[in-house]
PDB file of C-alpha atoms in Angstrom:
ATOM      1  CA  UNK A   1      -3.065 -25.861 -12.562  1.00  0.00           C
ATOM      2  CA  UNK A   2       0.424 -24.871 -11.738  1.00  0.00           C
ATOM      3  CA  UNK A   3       3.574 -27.206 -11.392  1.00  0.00           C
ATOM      4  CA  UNK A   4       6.861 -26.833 -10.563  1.00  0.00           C
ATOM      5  CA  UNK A   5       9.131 -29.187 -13.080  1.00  0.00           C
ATOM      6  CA  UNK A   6      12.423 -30.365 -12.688  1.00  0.00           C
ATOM      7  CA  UNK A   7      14.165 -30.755 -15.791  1.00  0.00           C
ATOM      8  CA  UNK A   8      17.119 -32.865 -16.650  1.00  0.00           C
ATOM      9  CA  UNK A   9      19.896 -30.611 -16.242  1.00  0.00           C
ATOM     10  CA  UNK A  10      18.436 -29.513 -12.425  1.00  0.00           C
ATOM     11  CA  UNK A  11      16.928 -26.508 -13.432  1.00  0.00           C
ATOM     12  CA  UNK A  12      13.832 -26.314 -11.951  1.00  0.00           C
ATOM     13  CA  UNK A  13      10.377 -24.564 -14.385  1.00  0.00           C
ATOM     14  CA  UNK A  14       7.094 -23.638 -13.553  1.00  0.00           C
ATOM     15  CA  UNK A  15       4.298 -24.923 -15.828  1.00  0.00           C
ATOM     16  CA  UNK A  16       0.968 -23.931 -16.251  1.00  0.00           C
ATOM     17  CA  UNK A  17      -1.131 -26.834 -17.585  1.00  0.00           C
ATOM     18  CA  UNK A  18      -4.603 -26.711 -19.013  1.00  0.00           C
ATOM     19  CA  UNK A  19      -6.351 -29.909 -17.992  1.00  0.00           C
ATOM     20  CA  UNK A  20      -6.758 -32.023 -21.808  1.00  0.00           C
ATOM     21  CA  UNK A  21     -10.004 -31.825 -23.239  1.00  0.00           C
ATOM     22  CA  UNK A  22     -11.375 -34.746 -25.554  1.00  0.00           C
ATOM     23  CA  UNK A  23     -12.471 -33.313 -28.389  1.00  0.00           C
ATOM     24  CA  UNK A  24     -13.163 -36.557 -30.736  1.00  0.00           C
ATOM     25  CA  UNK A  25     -14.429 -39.894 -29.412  1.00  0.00           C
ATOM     26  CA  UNK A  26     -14.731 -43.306 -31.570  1.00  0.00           C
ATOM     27  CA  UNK A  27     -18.118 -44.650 -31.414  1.00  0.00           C
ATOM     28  CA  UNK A  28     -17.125 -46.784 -28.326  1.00  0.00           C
ATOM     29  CA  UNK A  29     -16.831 -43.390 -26.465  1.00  0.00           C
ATOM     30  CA  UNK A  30     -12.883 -44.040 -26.559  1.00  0.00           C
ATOM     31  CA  UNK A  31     -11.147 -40.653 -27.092  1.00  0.00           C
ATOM     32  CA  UNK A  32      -9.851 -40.753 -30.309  1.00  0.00           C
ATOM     33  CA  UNK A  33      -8.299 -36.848 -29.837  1.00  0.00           C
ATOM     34  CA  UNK A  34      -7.238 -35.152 -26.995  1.00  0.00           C
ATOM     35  CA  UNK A  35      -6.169 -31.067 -26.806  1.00  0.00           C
ATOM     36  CA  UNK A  36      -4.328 -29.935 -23.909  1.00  0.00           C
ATOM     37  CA  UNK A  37      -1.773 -26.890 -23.118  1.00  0.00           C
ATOM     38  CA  UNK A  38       1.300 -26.686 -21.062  1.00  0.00           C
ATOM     39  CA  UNK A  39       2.884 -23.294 -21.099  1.00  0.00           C
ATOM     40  CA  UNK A  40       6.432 -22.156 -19.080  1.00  0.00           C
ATOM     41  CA  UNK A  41       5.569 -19.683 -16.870  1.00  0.00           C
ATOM     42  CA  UNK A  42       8.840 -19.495 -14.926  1.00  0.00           C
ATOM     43  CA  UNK A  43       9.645 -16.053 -15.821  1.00  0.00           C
ATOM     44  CA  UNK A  44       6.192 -14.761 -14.874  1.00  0.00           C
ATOM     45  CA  UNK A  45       6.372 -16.435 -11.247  1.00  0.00           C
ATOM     46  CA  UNK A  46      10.087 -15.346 -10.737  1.00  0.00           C
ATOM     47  CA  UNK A  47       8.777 -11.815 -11.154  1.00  0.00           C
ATOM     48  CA  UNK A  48       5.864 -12.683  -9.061  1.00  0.00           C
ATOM     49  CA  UNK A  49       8.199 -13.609  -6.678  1.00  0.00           C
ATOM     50  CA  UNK A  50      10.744 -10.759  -6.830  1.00  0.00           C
ATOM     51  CA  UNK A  51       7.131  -8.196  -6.342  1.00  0.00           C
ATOM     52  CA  UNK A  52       6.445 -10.259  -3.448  1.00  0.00           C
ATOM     53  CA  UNK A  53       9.686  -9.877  -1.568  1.00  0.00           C
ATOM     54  CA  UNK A  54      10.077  -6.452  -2.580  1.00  0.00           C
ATOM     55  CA  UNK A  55       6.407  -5.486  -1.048  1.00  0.00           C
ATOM     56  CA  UNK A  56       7.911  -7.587   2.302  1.00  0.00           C
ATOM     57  CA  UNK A  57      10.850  -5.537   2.111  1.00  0.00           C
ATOM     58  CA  UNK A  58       8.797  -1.790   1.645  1.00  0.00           C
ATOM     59  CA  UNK A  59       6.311  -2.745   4.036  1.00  0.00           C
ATOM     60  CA  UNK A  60       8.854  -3.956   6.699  1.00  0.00           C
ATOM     61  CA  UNK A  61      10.931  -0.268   6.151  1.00  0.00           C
ATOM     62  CA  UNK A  62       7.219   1.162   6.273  1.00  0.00           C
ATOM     63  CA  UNK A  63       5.884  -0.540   9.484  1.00  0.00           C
ATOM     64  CA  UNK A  64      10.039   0.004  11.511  1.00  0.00           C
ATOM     65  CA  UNK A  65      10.498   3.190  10.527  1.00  0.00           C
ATOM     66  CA  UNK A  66      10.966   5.258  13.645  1.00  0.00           C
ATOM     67  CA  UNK A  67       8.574   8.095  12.552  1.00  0.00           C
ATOM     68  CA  UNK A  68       4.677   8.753  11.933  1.00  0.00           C
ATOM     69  CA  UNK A  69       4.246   7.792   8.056  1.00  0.00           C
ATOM     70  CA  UNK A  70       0.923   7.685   6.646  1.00  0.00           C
ATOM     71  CA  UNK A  71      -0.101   7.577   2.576  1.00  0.00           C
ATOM     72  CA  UNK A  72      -3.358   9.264   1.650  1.00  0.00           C
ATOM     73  CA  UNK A  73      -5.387   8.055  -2.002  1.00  0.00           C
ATOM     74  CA  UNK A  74      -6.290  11.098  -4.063  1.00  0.00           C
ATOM     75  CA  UNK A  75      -9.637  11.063  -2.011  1.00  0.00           C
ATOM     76  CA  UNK A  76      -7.701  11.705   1.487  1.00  0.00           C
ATOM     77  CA  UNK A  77      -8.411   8.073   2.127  1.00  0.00           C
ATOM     78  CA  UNK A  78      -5.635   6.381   4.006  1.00  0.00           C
ATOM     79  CA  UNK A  79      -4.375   3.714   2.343  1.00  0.00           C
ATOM     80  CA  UNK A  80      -0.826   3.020   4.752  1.00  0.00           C
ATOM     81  CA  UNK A  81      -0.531   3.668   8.815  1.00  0.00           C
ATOM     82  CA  UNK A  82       2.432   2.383  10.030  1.00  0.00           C
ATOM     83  CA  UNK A  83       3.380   1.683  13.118  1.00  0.00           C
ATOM     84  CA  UNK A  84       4.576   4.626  14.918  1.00  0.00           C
ATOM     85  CA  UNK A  85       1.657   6.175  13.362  1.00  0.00           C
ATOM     86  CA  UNK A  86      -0.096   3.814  15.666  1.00  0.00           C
ATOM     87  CA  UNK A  87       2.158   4.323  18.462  1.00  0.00           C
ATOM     88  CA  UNK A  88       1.768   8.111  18.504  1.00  0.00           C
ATOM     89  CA  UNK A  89      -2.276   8.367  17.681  1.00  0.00           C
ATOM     90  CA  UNK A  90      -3.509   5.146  19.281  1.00  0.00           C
ATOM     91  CA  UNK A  91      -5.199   4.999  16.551  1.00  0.00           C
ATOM     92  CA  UNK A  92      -4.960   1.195  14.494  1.00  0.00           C
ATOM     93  CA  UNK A  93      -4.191   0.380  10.857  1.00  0.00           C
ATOM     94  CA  UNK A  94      -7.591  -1.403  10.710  1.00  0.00           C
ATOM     95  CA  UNK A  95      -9.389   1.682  12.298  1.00  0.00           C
ATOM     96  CA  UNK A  96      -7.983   4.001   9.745  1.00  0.00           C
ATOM     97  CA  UNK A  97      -7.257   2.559   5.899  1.00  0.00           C
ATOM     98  CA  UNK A  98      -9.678   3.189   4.190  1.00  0.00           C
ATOM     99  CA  UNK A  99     -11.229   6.111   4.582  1.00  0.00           C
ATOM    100  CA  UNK A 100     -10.215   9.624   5.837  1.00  0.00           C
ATOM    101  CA  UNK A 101     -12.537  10.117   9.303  1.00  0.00           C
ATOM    102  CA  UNK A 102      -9.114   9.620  11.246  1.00  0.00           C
ATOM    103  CA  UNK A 103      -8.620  13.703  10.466  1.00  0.00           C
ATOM    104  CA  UNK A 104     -11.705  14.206  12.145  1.00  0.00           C
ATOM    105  CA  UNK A 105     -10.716  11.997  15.085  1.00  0.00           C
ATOM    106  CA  UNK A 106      -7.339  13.801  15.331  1.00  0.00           C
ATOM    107  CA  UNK A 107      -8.619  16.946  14.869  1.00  0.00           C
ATOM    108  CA  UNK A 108     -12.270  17.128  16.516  1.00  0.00           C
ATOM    109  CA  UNK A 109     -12.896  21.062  16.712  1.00  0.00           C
ATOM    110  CA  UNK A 110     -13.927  21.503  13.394  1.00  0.00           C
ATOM    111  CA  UNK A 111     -12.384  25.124  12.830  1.00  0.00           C
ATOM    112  CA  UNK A 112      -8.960  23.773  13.927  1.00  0.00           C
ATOM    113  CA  UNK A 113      -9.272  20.471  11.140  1.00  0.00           C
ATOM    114  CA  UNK A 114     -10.390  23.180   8.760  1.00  0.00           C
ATOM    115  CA  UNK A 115      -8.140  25.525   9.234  1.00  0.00           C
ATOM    116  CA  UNK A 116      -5.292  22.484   9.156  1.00  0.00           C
ATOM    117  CA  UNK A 117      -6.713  20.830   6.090  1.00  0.00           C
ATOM    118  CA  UNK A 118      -7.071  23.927   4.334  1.00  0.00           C
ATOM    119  CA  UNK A 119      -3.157  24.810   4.397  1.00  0.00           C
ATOM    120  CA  UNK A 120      -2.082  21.102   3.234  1.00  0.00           C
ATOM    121  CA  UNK A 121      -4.797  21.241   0.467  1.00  0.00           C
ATOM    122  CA  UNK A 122      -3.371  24.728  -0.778  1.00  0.00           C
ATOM    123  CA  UNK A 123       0.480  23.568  -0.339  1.00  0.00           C
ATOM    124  CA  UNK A 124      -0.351  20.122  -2.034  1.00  0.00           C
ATOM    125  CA  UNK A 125      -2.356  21.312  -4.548  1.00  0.00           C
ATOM    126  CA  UNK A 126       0.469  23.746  -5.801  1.00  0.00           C
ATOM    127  CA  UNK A 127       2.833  20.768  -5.516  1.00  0.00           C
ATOM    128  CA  UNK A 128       4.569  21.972  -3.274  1.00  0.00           C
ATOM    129  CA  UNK A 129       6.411  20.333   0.102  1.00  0.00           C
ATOM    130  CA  UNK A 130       5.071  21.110   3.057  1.00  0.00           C
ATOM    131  CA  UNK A 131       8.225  21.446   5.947  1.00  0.00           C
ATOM    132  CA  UNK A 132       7.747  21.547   9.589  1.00  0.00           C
ATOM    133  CA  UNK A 133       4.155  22.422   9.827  1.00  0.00           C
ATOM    134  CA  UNK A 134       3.093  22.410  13.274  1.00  0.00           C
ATOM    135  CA  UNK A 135      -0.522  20.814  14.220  1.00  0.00           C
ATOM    136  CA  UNK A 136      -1.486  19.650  17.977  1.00  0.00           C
ATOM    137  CA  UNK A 137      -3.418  16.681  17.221  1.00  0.00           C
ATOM    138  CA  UNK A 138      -6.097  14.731  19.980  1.00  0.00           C
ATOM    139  CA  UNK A 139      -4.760  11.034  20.553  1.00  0.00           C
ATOM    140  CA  UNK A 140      -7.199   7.933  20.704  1.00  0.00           C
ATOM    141  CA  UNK A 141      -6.495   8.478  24.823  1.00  0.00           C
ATOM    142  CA  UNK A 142      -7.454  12.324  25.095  1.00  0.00           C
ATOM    143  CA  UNK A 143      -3.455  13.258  25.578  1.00  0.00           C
ATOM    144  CA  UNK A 144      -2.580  16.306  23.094  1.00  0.00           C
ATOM    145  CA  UNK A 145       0.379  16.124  21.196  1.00  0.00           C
ATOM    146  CA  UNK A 146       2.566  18.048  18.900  1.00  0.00           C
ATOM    147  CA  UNK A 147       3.512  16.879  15.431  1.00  0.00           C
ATOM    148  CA  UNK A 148       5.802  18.411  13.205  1.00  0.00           C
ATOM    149  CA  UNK A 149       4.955  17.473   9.355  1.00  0.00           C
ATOM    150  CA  UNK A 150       6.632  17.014   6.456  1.00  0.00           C
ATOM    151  CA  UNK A 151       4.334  15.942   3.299  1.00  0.00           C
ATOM    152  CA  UNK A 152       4.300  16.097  -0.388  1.00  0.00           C
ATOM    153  CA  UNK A 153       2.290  14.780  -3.322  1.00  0.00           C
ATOM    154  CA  UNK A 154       2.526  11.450  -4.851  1.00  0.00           C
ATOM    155  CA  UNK A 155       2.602  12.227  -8.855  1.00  0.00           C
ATOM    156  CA  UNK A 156       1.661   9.274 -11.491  1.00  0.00           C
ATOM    157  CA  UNK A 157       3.600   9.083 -14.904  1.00  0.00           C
ATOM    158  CA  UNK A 158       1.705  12.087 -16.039  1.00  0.00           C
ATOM    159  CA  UNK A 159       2.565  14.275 -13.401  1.00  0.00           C
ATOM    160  CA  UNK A 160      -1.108  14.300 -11.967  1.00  0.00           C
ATOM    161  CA  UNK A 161      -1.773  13.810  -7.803  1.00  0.00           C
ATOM    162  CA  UNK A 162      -2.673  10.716  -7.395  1.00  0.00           C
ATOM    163  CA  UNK A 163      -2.271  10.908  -3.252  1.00  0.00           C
ATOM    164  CA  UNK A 164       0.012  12.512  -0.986  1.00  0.00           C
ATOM    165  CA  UNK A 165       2.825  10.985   1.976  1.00  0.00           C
ATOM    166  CA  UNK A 166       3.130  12.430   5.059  1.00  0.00           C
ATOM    167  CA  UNK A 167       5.995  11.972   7.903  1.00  0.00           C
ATOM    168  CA  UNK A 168       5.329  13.300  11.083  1.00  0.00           C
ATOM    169  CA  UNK A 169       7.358  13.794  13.953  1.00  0.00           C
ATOM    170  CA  UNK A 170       5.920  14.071  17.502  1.00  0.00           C
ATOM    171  CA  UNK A 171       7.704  16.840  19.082  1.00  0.00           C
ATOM    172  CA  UNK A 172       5.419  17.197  21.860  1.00  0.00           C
TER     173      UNK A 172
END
């Protein structure tokens, strides 16, 4: 159980209780011993709390951001869609994270997605940035549109892909 404390002084403490436990009784069934634990954890819910509004804070630049932005897992799973991303495709958040079938959505004649996913897999897989690549892309609606795309990898502490971002720009 968690409480927030007040302590003399004002400050204000969170505490993380154990409930007791009797651990001795007298033959009356009266405890004679109880154990319990109370431990501050203020610090660890402050930087709960700072993680929290931080995540508000990158998802809100994520989700306004006036241009296509989607994250991919090392899989090609999509894992964010903001909102223009939305906007342009027609495609949702929900009918996308997850899993990577929105490529073949976007791109439904197969030698086109190939020939598309073949040329960020060899850029990516070098490391390098992809600038202004050019694609024409099939929206949820049937409309065609033109995206230009700027993408990289997304490295871990060891320097190995763990997923790549992707900004596009519709310059249909």
């Amino acid at each position: 159980l968690t409480f927030r404390i007040i302590r003399k002084d004002g400050e204000v403490r969170w505490i993380d209780a154990m409930p007791p436990e009797v651990k001795e009784t007298a033959n009356d069934g009266t405890p004679l011993s109880i154990i319990g634990t109370i431990q501050d954890t203020t610090e660890r819910k402050q930087a709960e709390d700072e993680i929290k509004h931080l995540n508000q804070f990158r998802e809100s630049i994520i989700d306004n951001a006036d241009i296509w932005l989607n994250v991919l897992d090392e899989n090609g799973n999509v894992v964010i869609w903001n909102k223009a991303a939305e906007s342009i495709s027609g495609y949702t958040k929900d009918e996308v994270v997850g899993h990577d079938k929105i490529w073949e959505w976007i791109y439904p004649e197969k030698g086109y997605k190939d020939e598309v996913t073949a040329k960020v897999s060899e850029i990516l897989e070098r490391s390098e940035v992809l600038r202004d690549f050019e694609t024409t892309m099939r929206c949820k609606d049937g409309e065609n549109r033109t995206i230009s795309w700027h993408s990289r990898n997304l490295l871990d502490d060891c320097g190995n892909t763990m997923g790549a971002i992707a900004l596009g720009r519709d310059i249909t």
